[in-house]
Amino acid sequence: MNDKEDITSYMHRVNEIVNSIRGFWEEIKDAVIIKKILRSLSSIFDSKVSTIGEAKDINAFTLDAMYGSLTTYEMRINKAKPSNKESVFKVVKGSNPKKIQMKTYLILKNPTLSKNSREEKANTKVSYL
């Protein structure tokens, strides 16, 4: 696995190779593939690899379960940095019961600003039921 490669593209490459091997009527078990994948992952997955090795029975572990576990881990480590902005939604009923107006406010997480400067109207959307 390349350092800049994500787990989805890596698993896509692995699946192409495995399908080619199986296309030549060669039998290869999922446990063998999983062990080879876990050995070949980049160093950012070291903690997850050791967790999978200790907690799971590799022979009973499926490729799909491993892919899901690694994808979830990758999403967590690539999570965006916390922002200083929050969005708040407010639903307002109008005179027409089928018309609902939703307003979105952007709130900056800076307590030193006044209340009026913390709330900025982002947009207004009208939805019909």
mmCIF file of C-alpha atoms in Angstrom:
data_model
loop_
_atom_site.group_PDB
_atom_site.id
_atom_site.type_symbol
_atom_site.label_atom_id
_atom_site.label_comp_id
_atom_site.label_asym_id
_atom_site.label_seq_id
_atom_site.Cartn_x
_atom_site.Cartn_y
_atom_site.Cartn_z
ATOM 1 C CA MET A 1 0.000 0.000 0.000
ATOM 2 C CA ASN A 2 1.270 3.451 -0.868
ATOM 3 C CA ASP A 3 1.386 6.080 1.865
ATOM 4 C CA LYS A 4 -0.946 8.417 -0.036
ATOM 5 C CA GLU A 5 -3.352 5.675 -1.115
ATOM 6 C CA ASP A 6 -6.701 5.318 0.621
ATOM 7 C CA ILE A 7 -8.076 1.972 1.712
ATOM 8 C CA THR A 8 -10.811 1.924 -0.959
ATOM 9 C CA SER A 9 -8.401 2.169 -3.892
ATOM 10 C CA TYR A 10 -6.045 -0.312 -2.240
ATOM 11 C CA MET A 11 -8.807 -2.854 -1.707
ATOM 12 C CA HIS A 12 -9.900 -2.328 -5.310
ATOM 13 C CA ARG A 13 -6.392 -3.250 -6.484
ATOM 14 C CA VAL A 14 -6.312 -6.282 -4.179
ATOM 15 C CA ASN A 15 -9.701 -7.474 -5.445
ATOM 16 C CA GLU A 16 -8.521 -7.233 -9.062
ATOM 17 C CA ILE A 17 -5.496 -9.388 -8.244
ATOM 18 C CA VAL A 18 -7.525 -11.921 -6.258
ATOM 19 C CA ASN A 19 -10.126 -12.167 -9.022
ATOM 20 C CA SER A 20 -7.363 -12.738 -11.570
ATOM 21 C CA ILE A 21 -5.893 -15.519 -9.443
ATOM 22 C CA ARG A 22 -9.291 -17.122 -8.961
ATOM 23 C CA GLY A 23 -9.950 -16.721 -12.695
ATOM 24 C CA PHE A 24 -7.110 -19.186 -13.321
ATOM 25 C CA TRP A 25 -8.940 -21.730 -11.137
ATOM 26 C CA GLU A 26 -6.456 -21.232 -8.298
ATOM 27 C CA GLU A 27 -8.086 -21.630 -4.899
ATOM 28 C CA ILE A 28 -7.070 -18.987 -2.388
ATOM 29 C CA LYS A 29 -8.752 -18.678 0.997
ATOM 30 C CA ASP A 30 -9.973 -15.404 2.457
ATOM 31 C CA ALA A 31 -7.832 -15.903 5.572
ATOM 32 C CA VAL A 32 -4.670 -15.962 3.439
ATOM 33 C CA ILE A 33 -5.737 -12.784 1.625
ATOM 34 C CA ILE A 34 -6.595 -11.040 4.901
ATOM 35 C CA LYS A 35 -3.217 -11.901 6.407
ATOM 36 C CA LYS A 36 -1.411 -10.589 3.329
ATOM 37 C CA ILE A 37 -3.471 -7.376 3.336
ATOM 38 C CA LEU A 38 -2.833 -6.756 7.027
ATOM 39 C CA ARG A 39 0.923 -7.237 6.481
ATOM 40 C CA SER A 40 0.994 -4.849 3.547
ATOM 41 C CA LEU A 41 -0.912 -1.897 5.047
ATOM 42 C CA SER A 42 0.906 1.359 5.687
ATOM 43 C CA SER A 43 2.110 2.317 9.150
ATOM 44 C CA ILE A 44 -0.934 4.482 9.941
ATOM 45 C CA PHE A 45 -2.949 1.261 10.245
ATOM 46 C CA ASP A 46 -0.549 -0.423 12.704
ATOM 47 C CA SER A 47 -2.815 -0.043 15.720
ATOM 48 C CA LYS A 48 -5.848 -1.316 13.806
ATOM 49 C CA VAL A 49 -3.893 -4.281 12.420
ATOM 50 C CA SER A 50 -2.831 -5.326 15.906
ATOM 51 C CA THR A 51 -6.388 -4.923 17.172
ATOM 52 C CA ILE A 52 -7.779 -7.094 14.389
ATOM 53 C CA GLY A 53 -5.061 -9.690 14.972
ATOM 54 C CA GLU A 54 -5.750 -9.907 18.697
ATOM 55 C CA ALA A 55 -9.521 -9.559 18.818
ATOM 56 C CA LYS A 56 -10.655 -11.420 15.717
ATOM 57 C CA ASP A 57 -10.305 -14.984 14.566
ATOM 58 C CA ILE A 58 -8.679 -14.385 11.169
ATOM 59 C CA ASN A 59 -10.009 -17.690 9.819
ATOM 60 C CA ALA A 60 -13.586 -16.622 10.571
ATOM 61 C CA PHE A 61 -13.084 -12.983 9.509
ATOM 62 C CA THR A 62 -14.411 -12.033 6.066
ATOM 63 C CA LEU A 63 -12.919 -9.647 3.518
ATOM 64 C CA ASP A 64 -16.015 -7.452 3.732
ATOM 65 C CA ALA A 65 -15.794 -7.203 7.517
ATOM 66 C CA MET A 66 -12.110 -6.303 7.306
ATOM 67 C CA TYR A 67 -12.774 -3.710 4.595
ATOM 68 C CA GLY A 68 -15.525 -2.127 6.714
ATOM 69 C CA SER A 69 -13.329 -2.064 9.790
ATOM 70 C CA LEU A 70 -10.395 -0.474 7.948
ATOM 71 C CA THR A 71 -12.630 2.063 6.194
ATOM 72 C CA THR A 72 -14.158 3.135 9.500
ATOM 73 C CA TYR A 73 -10.711 3.497 11.038
ATOM 74 C CA GLU A 74 -9.476 5.526 8.067
ATOM 75 C CA MET A 75 -12.484 7.839 8.313
ATOM 76 C CA ARG A 76 -11.746 8.449 11.988
ATOM 77 C CA ILE A 77 -8.095 9.272 11.504
ATOM 78 C CA ASN A 78 -8.862 11.531 8.534
ATOM 79 C CA LYS A 79 -11.628 13.366 10.368
ATOM 80 C CA ALA A 80 -11.576 17.081 9.694
ATOM 81 C CA LYS A 81 -10.273 19.399 12.351
ATOM 82 C CA PRO A 82 -12.946 20.917 14.569
ATOM 83 C CA SER A 83 -14.361 24.094 13.153
ATOM 84 C CA ASN A 84 -15.262 27.248 15.020
ATOM 85 C CA LYS A 85 -18.634 27.316 13.261
ATOM 86 C CA GLU A 86 -21.920 25.582 13.950
ATOM 87 C CA SER A 87 -25.145 25.476 11.999
ATOM 88 C CA VAL A 88 -28.506 25.800 13.663
ATOM 89 C CA PHE A 89 -31.791 25.079 11.937
ATOM 90 C CA LYS A 90 -35.100 26.675 12.821
ATOM 91 C CA VAL A 91 -38.408 25.544 11.331
ATOM 92 C CA VAL A 92 -41.140 28.162 11.144
ATOM 93 C CA LYS A 93 -44.747 27.353 10.254
ATOM 94 C CA GLY A 94 -46.489 29.924 8.136
ATOM 95 C CA SER A 95 -50.156 30.708 7.763
ATOM 96 C CA ASN A 96 -50.448 27.954 5.149
ATOM 97 C CA PRO A 97 -50.214 24.567 6.966
ATOM 98 C CA LYS A 98 -48.556 22.940 3.936
ATOM 99 C CA LYS A 99 -45.828 25.548 3.754
ATOM 100 C CA ILE A 100 -42.896 25.265 6.135
ATOM 101 C CA GLN A 101 -40.038 27.709 6.151
ATOM 102 C CA MET A 102 -36.631 26.532 7.333
ATOM 103 C CA LYS A 103 -34.006 29.084 8.262
ATOM 104 C CA THR A 104 -30.349 28.215 8.679
ATOM 105 C CA TYR A 105 -28.139 30.239 10.989
ATOM 106 C CA LEU A 106 -24.379 30.116 11.139
ATOM 107 C CA ILE A 107 -23.062 30.584 14.660
ATOM 108 C CA LEU A 108 -19.418 31.325 15.333
ATOM 109 C CA LYS A 109 -18.016 29.750 18.500
ATOM 110 C CA ASN A 110 -16.330 32.895 19.751
ATOM 111 C CA PRO A 111 -17.797 34.079 23.066
ATOM 112 C CA THR A 112 -16.052 37.454 22.877
ATOM 113 C CA LEU A 113 -18.301 38.606 20.024
ATOM 114 C CA SER A 114 -21.688 40.155 20.637
ATOM 115 C CA LYS A 115 -24.819 38.100 20.045
ATOM 116 C CA ASN A 116 -25.721 39.962 16.851
ATOM 117 C CA SER A 117 -22.300 39.405 15.305
ATOM 118 C CA ARG A 118 -22.287 35.700 16.266
ATOM 119 C CA GLU A 119 -25.440 34.928 14.307
ATOM 120 C CA GLU A 120 -25.363 35.399 10.587
ATOM 121 C CA LYS A 121 -28.270 34.355 8.475
ATOM 122 C CA ALA A 122 -26.889 31.846 5.983
ATOM 123 C CA ASN A 123 -29.912 31.088 3.805
ATOM 124 C CA THR A 124 -33.658 30.549 3.828
ATOM 125 C CA LYS A 125 -35.272 27.552 2.176
ATOM 126 C CA VAL A 126 -38.956 26.904 1.655
ATOM 127 C CA SER A 127 -40.229 23.327 1.611
ATOM 128 C CA TYR A 128 -43.699 22.136 0.691
ATOM 129 C CA LEU A 129 -45.242 19.055 2.234
#
